[in-house]
XYZ file of C-alpha atoms in Angstrom:
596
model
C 105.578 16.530 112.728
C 107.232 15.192 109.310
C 106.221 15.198 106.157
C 107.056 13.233 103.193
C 105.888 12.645 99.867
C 104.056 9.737 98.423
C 105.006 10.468 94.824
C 106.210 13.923 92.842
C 108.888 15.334 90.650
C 110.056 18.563 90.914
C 108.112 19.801 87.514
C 104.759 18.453 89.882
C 103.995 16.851 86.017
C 104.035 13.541 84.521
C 106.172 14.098 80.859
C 104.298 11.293 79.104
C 100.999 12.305 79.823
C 101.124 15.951 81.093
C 99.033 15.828 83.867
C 99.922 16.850 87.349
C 101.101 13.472 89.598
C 100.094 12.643 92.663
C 101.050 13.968 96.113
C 100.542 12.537 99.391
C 101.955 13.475 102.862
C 101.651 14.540 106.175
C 99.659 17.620 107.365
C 98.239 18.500 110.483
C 94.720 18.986 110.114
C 92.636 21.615 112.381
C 89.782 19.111 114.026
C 88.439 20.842 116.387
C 88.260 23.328 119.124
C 88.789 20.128 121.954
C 91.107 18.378 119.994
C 92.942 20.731 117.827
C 95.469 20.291 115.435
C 96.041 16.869 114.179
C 98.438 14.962 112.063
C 96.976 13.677 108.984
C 97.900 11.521 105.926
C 96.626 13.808 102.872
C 96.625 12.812 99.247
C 96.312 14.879 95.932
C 95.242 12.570 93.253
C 92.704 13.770 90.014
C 92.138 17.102 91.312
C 91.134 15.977 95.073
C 92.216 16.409 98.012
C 91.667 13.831 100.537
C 92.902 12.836 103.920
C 93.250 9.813 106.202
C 93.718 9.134 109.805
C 97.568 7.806 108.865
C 99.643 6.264 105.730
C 98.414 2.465 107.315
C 95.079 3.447 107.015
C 94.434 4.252 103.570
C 93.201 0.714 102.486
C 90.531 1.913 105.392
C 88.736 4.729 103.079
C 89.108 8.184 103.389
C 87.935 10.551 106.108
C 87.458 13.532 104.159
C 87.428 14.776 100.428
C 87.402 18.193 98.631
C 86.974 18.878 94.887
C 89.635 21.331 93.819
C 87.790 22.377 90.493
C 86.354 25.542 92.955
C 88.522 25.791 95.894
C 90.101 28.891 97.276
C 93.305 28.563 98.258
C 94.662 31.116 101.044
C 97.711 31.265 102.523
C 97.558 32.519 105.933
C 99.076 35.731 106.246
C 101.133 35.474 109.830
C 101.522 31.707 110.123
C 103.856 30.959 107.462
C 103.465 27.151 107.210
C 99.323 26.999 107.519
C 97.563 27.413 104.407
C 93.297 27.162 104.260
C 91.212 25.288 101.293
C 87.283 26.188 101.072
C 84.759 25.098 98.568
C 81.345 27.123 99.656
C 81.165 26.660 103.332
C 83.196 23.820 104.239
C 86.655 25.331 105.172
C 89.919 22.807 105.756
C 92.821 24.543 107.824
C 96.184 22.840 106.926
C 99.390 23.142 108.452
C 103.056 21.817 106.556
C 105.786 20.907 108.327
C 107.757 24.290 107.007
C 106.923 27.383 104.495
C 108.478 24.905 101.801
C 106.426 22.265 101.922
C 103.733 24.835 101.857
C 104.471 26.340 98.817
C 105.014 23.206 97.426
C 101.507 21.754 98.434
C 100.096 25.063 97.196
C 101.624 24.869 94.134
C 100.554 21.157 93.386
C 96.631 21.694 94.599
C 96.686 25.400 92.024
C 98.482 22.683 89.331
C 95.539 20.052 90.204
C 92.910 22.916 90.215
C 94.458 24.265 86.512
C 94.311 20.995 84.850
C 90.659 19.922 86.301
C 88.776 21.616 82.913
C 87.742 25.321 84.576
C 89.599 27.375 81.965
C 92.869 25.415 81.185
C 94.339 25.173 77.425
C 94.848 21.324 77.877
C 91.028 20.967 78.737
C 90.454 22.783 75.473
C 92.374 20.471 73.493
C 91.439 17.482 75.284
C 88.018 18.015 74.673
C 88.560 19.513 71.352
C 86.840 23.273 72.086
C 87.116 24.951 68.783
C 83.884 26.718 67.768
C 84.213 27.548 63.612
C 82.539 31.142 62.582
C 79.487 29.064 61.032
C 78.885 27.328 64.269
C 78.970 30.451 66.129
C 76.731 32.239 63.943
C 74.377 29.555 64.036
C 74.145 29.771 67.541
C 73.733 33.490 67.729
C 71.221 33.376 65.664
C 69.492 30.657 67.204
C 69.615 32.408 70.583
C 68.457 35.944 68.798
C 65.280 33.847 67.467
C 64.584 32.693 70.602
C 64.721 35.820 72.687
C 61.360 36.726 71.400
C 59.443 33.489 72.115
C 56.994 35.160 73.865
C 56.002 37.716 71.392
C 54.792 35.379 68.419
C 53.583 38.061 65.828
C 57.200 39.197 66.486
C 58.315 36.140 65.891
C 56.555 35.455 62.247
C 58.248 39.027 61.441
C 61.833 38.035 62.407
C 60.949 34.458 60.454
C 60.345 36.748 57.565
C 63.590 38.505 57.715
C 65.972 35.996 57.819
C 63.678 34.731 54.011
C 64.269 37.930 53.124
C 67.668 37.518 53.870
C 68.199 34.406 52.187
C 66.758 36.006 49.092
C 68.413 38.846 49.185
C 71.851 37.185 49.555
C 70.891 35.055 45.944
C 70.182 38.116 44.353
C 73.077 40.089 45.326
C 74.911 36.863 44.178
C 73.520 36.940 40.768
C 74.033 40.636 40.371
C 77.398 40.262 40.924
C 77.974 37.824 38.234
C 76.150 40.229 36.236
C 78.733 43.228 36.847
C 81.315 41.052 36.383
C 80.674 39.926 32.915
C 79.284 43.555 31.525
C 83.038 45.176 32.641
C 84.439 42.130 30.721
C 82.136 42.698 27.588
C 83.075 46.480 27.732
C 86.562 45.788 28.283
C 86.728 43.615 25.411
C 84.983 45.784 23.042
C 87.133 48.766 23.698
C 90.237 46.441 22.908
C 88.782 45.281 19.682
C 87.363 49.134 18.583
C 90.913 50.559 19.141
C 92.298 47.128 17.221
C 89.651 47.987 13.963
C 90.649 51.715 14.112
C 94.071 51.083 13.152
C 93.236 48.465 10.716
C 91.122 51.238 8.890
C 93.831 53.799 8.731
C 95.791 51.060 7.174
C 92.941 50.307 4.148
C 91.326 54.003 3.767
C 89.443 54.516 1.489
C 87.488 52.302 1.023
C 84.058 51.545 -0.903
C 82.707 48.679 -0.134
C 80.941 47.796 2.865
C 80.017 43.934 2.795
C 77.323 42.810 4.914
C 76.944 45.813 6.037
C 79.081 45.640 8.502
C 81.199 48.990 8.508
C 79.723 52.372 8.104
C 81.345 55.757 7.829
C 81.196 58.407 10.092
C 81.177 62.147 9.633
C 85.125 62.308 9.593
C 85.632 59.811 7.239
C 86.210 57.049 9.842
C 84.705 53.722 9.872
C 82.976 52.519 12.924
C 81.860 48.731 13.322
C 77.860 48.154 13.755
C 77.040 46.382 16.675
C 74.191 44.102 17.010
C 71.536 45.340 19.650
C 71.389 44.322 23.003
C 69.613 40.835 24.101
C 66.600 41.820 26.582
C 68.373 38.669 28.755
C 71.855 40.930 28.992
C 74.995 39.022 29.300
C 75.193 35.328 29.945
C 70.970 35.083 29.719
C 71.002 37.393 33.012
C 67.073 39.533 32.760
C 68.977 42.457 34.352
C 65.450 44.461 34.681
C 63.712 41.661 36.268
C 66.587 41.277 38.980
C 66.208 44.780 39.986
C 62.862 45.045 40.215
C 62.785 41.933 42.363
C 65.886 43.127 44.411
C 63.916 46.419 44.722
C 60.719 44.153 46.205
C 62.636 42.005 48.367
C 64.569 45.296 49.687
C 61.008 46.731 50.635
C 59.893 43.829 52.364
C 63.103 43.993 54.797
C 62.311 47.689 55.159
C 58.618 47.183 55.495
C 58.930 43.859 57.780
C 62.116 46.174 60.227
C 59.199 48.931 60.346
C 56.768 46.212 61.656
C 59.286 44.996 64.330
C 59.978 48.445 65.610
C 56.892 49.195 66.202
C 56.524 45.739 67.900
C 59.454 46.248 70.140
C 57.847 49.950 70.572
C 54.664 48.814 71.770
C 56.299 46.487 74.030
C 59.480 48.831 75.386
C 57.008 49.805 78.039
C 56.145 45.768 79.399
C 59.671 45.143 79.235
C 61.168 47.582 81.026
C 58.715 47.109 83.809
C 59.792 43.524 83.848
C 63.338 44.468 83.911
C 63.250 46.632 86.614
C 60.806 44.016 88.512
C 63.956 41.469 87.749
C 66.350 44.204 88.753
C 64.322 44.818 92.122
C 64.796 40.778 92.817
C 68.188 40.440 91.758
C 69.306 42.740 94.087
C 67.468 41.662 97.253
C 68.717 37.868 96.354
C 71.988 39.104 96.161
C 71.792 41.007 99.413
C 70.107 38.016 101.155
C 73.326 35.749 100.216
C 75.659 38.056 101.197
C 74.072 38.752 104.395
C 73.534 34.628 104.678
C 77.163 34.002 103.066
C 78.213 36.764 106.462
C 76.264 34.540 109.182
C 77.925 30.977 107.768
C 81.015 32.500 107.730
C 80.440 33.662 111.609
C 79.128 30.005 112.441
C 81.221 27.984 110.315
C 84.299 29.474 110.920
C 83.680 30.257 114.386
C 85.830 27.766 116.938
C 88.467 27.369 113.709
C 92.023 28.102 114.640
C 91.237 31.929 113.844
C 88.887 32.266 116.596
C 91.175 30.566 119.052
C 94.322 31.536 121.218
C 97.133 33.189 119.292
C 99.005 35.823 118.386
C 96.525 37.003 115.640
C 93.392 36.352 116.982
C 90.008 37.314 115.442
C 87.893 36.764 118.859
C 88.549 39.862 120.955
C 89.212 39.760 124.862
C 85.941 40.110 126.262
C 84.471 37.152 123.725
C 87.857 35.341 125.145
C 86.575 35.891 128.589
C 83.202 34.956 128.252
C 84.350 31.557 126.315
C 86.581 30.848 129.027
C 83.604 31.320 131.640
C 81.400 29.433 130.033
C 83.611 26.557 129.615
C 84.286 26.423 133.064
C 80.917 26.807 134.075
C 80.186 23.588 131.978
C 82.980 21.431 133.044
C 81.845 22.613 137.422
C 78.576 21.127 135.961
C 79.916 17.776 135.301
C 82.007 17.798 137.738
C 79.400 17.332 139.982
C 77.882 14.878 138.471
C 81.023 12.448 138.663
C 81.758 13.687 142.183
C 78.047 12.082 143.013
C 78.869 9.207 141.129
C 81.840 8.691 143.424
C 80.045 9.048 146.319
C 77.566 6.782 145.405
C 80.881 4.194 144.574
C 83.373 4.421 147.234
C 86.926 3.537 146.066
C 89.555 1.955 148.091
C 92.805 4.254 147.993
C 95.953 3.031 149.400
C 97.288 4.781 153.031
C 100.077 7.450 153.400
C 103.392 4.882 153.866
C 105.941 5.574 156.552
C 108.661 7.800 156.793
C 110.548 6.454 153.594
C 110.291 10.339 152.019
C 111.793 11.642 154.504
C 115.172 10.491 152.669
C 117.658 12.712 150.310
C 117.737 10.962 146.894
C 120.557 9.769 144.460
C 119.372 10.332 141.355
C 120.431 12.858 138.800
C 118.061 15.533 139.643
C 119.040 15.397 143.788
C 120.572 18.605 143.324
C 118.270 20.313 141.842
C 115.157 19.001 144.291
C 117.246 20.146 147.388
C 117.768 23.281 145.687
C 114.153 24.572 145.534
C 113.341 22.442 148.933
C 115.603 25.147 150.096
C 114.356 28.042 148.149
C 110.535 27.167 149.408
C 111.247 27.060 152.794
C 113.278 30.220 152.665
C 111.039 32.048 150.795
C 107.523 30.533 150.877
C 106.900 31.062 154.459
C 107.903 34.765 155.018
C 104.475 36.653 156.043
C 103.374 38.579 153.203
C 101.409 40.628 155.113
C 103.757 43.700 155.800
C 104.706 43.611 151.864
C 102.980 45.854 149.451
C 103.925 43.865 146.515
C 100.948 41.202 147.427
C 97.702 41.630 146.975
C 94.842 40.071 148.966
C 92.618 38.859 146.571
C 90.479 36.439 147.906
C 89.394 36.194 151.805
C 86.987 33.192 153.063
C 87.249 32.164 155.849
C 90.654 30.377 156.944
C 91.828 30.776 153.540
C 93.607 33.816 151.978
C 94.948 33.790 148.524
C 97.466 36.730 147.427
C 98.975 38.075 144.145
C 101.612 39.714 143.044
C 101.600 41.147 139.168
C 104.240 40.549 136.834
C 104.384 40.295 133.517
C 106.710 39.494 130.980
C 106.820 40.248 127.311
C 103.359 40.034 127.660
C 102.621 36.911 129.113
C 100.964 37.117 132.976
C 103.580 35.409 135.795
C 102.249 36.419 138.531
C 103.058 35.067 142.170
C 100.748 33.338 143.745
C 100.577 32.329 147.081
C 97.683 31.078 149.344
C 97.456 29.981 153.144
C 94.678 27.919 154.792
C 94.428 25.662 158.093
C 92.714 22.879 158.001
C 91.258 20.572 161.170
C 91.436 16.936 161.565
C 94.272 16.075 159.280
C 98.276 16.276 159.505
C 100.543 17.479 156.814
C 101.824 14.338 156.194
C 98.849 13.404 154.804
C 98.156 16.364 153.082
C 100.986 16.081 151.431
C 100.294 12.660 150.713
C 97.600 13.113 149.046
C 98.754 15.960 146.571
C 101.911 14.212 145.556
C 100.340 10.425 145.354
C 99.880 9.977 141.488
C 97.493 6.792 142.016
C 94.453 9.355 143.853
C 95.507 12.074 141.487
C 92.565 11.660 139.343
C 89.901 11.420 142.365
C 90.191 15.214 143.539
C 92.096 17.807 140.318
C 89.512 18.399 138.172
C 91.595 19.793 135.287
C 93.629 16.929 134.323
C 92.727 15.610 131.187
C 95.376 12.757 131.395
C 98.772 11.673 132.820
C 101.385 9.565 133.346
C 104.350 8.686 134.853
C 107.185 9.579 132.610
C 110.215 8.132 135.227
C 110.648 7.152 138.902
C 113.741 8.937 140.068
C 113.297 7.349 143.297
C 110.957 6.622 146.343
C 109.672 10.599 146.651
C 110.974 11.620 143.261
C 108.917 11.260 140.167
C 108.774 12.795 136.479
C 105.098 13.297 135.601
C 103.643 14.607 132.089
C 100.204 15.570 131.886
C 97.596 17.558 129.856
C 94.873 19.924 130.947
C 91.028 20.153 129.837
C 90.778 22.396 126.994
C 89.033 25.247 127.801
C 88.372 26.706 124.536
C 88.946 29.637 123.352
C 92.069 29.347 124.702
C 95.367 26.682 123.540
C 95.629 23.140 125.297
C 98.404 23.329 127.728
C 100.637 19.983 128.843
C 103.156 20.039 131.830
C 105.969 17.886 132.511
C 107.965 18.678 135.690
C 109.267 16.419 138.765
C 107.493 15.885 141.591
C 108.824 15.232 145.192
C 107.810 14.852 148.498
C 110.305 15.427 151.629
C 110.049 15.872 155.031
C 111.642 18.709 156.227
C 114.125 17.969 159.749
C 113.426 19.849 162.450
C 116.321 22.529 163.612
C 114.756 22.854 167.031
C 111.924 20.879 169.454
C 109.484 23.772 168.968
C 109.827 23.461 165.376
C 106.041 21.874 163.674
C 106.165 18.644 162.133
C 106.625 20.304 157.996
C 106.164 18.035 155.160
C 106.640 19.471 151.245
C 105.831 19.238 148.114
C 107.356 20.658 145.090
C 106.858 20.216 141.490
C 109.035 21.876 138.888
C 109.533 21.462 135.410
C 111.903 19.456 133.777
C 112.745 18.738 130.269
C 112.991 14.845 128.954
C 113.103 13.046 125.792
C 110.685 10.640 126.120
C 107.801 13.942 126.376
C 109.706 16.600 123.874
C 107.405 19.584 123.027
C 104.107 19.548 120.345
C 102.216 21.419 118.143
C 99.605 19.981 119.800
C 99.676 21.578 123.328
C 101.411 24.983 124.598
C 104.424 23.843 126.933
C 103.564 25.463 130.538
C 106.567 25.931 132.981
C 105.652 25.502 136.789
C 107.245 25.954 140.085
C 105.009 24.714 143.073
C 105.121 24.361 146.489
C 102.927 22.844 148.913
C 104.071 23.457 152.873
C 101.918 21.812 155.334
C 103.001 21.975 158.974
C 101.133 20.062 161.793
C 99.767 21.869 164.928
C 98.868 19.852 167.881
C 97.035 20.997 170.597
C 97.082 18.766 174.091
C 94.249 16.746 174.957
C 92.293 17.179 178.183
C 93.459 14.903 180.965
C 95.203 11.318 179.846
C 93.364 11.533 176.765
C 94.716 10.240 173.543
C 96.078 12.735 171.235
C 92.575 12.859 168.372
C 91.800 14.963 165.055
C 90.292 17.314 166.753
C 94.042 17.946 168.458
C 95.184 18.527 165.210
C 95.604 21.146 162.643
C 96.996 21.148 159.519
C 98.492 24.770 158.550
C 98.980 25.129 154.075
C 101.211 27.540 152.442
C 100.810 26.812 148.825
C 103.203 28.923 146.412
C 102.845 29.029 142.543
C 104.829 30.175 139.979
C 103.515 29.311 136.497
C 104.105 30.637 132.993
C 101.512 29.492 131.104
C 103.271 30.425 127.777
C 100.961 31.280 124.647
C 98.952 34.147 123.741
C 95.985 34.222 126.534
C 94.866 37.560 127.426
C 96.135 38.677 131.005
C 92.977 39.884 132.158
C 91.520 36.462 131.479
C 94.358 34.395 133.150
C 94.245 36.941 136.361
C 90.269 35.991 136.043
C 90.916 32.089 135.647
C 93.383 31.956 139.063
C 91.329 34.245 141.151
C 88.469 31.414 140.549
C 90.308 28.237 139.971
C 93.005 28.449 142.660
C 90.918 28.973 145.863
C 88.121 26.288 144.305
C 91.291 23.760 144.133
C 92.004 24.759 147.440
C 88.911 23.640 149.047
C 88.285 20.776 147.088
C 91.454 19.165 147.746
C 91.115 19.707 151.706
C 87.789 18.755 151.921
C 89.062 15.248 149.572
C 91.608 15.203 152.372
C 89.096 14.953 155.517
C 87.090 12.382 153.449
C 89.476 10.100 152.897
C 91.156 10.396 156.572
C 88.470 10.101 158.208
C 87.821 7.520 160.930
C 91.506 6.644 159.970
C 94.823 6.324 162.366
C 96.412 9.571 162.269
C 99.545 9.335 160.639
C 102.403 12.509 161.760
């Protein structure tokens, strides 16, 4: 998986405009439970978040969008390059390429989600937020008016007091000015009396008194007359007239403020019924959502890459094992439906050819092939019945499957090795059969798709293929080599042996994915061919024949699956396989020339 990016700096923002530029790169996206994680072209443009199948289909419209203005971002807390997006219920698992392009893509999306206008200081000055202290007020008041729209008498009395207010504010306006110019008067008058004083010490005695305008006092000081007071006071102000109506308007407020108490008094008792009524609803609403937020959560979630295979798994192992069950249950189901369908359509598969595998290759794996052949047939065909490490596990019939138990580091690699005998067919053609990639598909089940990565040689092949998903647990893909050999016979008693054996390999052209979980296999299939002699000069027929199966498995299927649920999975699958694949083998032999 790569990932580039489309556009970016490392300040994630444009310096002429200021607002966060766009992103685009690869991600792998979580799909689905079948399908998994998947690489997708994603773009971060005007606080969204979109994605595409790839980078040549954008012109194609978008498969997906998400509104950052609301979006959670998490970072997951074991993976270190997966990071998860929701808005509400609709949850988008990401993966980057490393934990630096995550935190890059995290930072970007939290830049996006800043600048979208939920709460940012550029969106206040873009859209030109401030609120003055008159605007404010206005709408306080305006929303204190209209709390009471219900109660109209209540209403008409708070009407009332914001007149009285108005009046009230004149008034104390106009007494103001009034204060103010009486302590100028009296400060200028005591400046002019101490002014005269002096003057008269200067000119004492004196007789005369024009106009009448000095007078004498007891001490022999002169003191100026003043003129009386104007009924209008200073500046034409009718002092007595604005108390008394200050005095009025002050009553009203008090009067009117008794009025609404007892208002609000009468009501207290309504109100607080309806409150706790509202109370009562609130909280049942809010414990409805957050048991319906609970059950989305379950549903929505459930299948994501949390509830699936790993390391950190939220489904526990019995929920594992009762996925896996099911899943297999379904897939039995259709396979019987398609193995009907074939019936119904017979299809023409080529014959077993001569005894071209019975030759040592040349090509670079030789070596290795003749290695395991060697292995196999030392190994694979000791009786297992005298060792306590095996386990009989299943018993039907011809067949017996046995186990052995070992794990490592946690993951389940445990022996397995099965015997069976089959009538009517040779091992040749048993072998045939399992190693022959153009019939693969008409008998294993579990394939989801293969191919043929490189012919080594005439019996030597390099195979990749991927399994069904069989959800909860990861997709696995195998890529091993496959050959077929016929094994010389050291003495004439010896059975006619043919064998199979598939290992895995490593190659370039099928490296390793996110994708899938990389299984390693080593298996053996040993048929050997009992005859038994015909009656009289009879030709030798398929009843003479039997066909005697040691089939060996080593797998390590790598990942996180529970061992209890891949001990489960083999004691099911690997005996089912078993039978299918002989009873494919007498189908397609049938009425055929036997070939040894």
């Amino acid at each position: 998986m790569s990932e580039k990016s489309s556009s970016g700096s490392d300040e994630d923002v444009d310096p002429e405009s200021g607002q966060p530029v766009e992103l685009g790169g690869v991600l792998s996206k979580w799909t689905n439970y079948i399908h998994g994680w998947q690489d997708r072209w994603v773009v971060l443009k005007n606080n969204t978040l979109s994605y595409y199948k790839s980078e040549d289909e954008r012109e194609y419209g978008c498969r997906g969008s998400l509104c950052l203005s609301k979006a959670v971002i998490t970072p997951h807390e074991f993976d270190e390059c997966r990071f998860d997006i929701s808005v509400n219920d609709s949850v988008w698992y990401l993966r980057a390429e490393d934990p630096e392009h995550r935190l890059q893509w995290i930072e970007s999306i939290e830049l996006h989600k800043a600048e979208s206008g939920y709460g940012s200081e550029t969106s206040l000055r873009r859209h030109g937020s401030m609120l003055s202290l008159t605007s404010a007020a206005s709408a306080l008041s305006a929303t204190s008016t209209s709390s009471f729209k219900k109660g109209h008498r209540l209403c008409e009395k708070l009407a009332e007091m914001e007149t009285f207010r108005d009046i009230l504010c004149r008034q104390v306006d106009t007494l103001q000015k009034y204060f103010d110019s009486c302590a100028d008067a009296v400060s200028k008058d005591e400046f002019q009396r101490d002014r005269e004083v002096e003057d008269d010490e200067d000119d004492f005695p004196s007789a005369s008194r024009p106009d009448g305008e000095y007078s004498h006092n007891n001490n022999g000081s002169k003191e100026k007359l003043c003129a009386p007071a104007s009924p209008k006071g200073i500046n034409g102000i009718d002092f007595k007239g604005e108390a008394i109506t200050f005095k009025a308007t002050t009553a009203g407020i008090l009067s009117t403020l008794s009025h609404c108490i007892e208002l609000m008094v009468k009501r207290e008792d309504s109100w607080q019924k309806k409150l706790d009524k509202e109370l009562e609803k609130r909280r049942r609403v809010e414990d409805a959502y957050k048991s319906a937020m609970n059950e989305l959560k379950k549903k929505s979630h459930f299948g994501g890459p949390d509830y699936e295979e790993g390391p950190n798994s939220l489904i526990n192992e019995d929920e594992f094992f009762d996925a896996v069950e099911a899943a297999l249950d379904r897939q039995d189901k259709i396979e019987e439906q398609s193995h009907s369908e074939k019936v119904r359509i017979p299809r023409l598969t080529p014959g077993p050819s001569g005894d071209a595998h019975s030759t040592i290759g040349s090509h670079r794996f030789a070596a290795k092939v003749e290695e395991m052949v060697k292995n196999h047939m030392t190994y694979s065909l000791q009786d297992v019945g005298g060792d306590a490490n095996w386990q009989l596990v299943i018993e039907e019939g011809e067949m017996k499957v046995y186990r052995r138990e070992v794990e490592e580091n946690g993951i389940v690699l445990d022996p397995l090795k099965a015997t069976h005998a089959v009538k009517g067919v040779t091992g040749h053609e048993v072998c045939h059969y399992f190693w022959d990639t153009a019939v693969r598909m008409d008998w294993e089940t579990t394939i989801e798709n293969f191919n043929v990565v490189e012919t080594l040689s005439d019996n030597a092949i390099i195979v990749y293929q991927t399994h069904k998903r069989v959800w909860p647990a990861s997709q696995r893909d195998v890529l091993y080599l496959s050959a077929i050999r016929k094994i010389l016979a050291t003495n004439e008693n010896d059975p006619d042996t043919w064998l199979v054996c598939n290992f895995s390999v490593d190659h370039d052209k099928s490296p390793p994915t996110n994708r899938c979980v990389r299984a390693k296999i080593n298996v053996a299939m040993i048929c050997q061919t009992l005859v038994s002699p015909p009656e009289g000069d009879k030709e030798i027929s398929r009843d003479n024949i039997l066909c005697k199966i040691t089939y060996v498995a080593n797998v390590n299927p790598g990942g996180w699956a529970p061992a209890s649920v891949l001990r489960a999975v083999a004691k099911r699958e690997y005996p089912k396989f078993l039978k299918r694949f002989t009873s494919y083998v007498q189908e397609k032999t049938a009425g055929k020339p036997i070939l040894f």
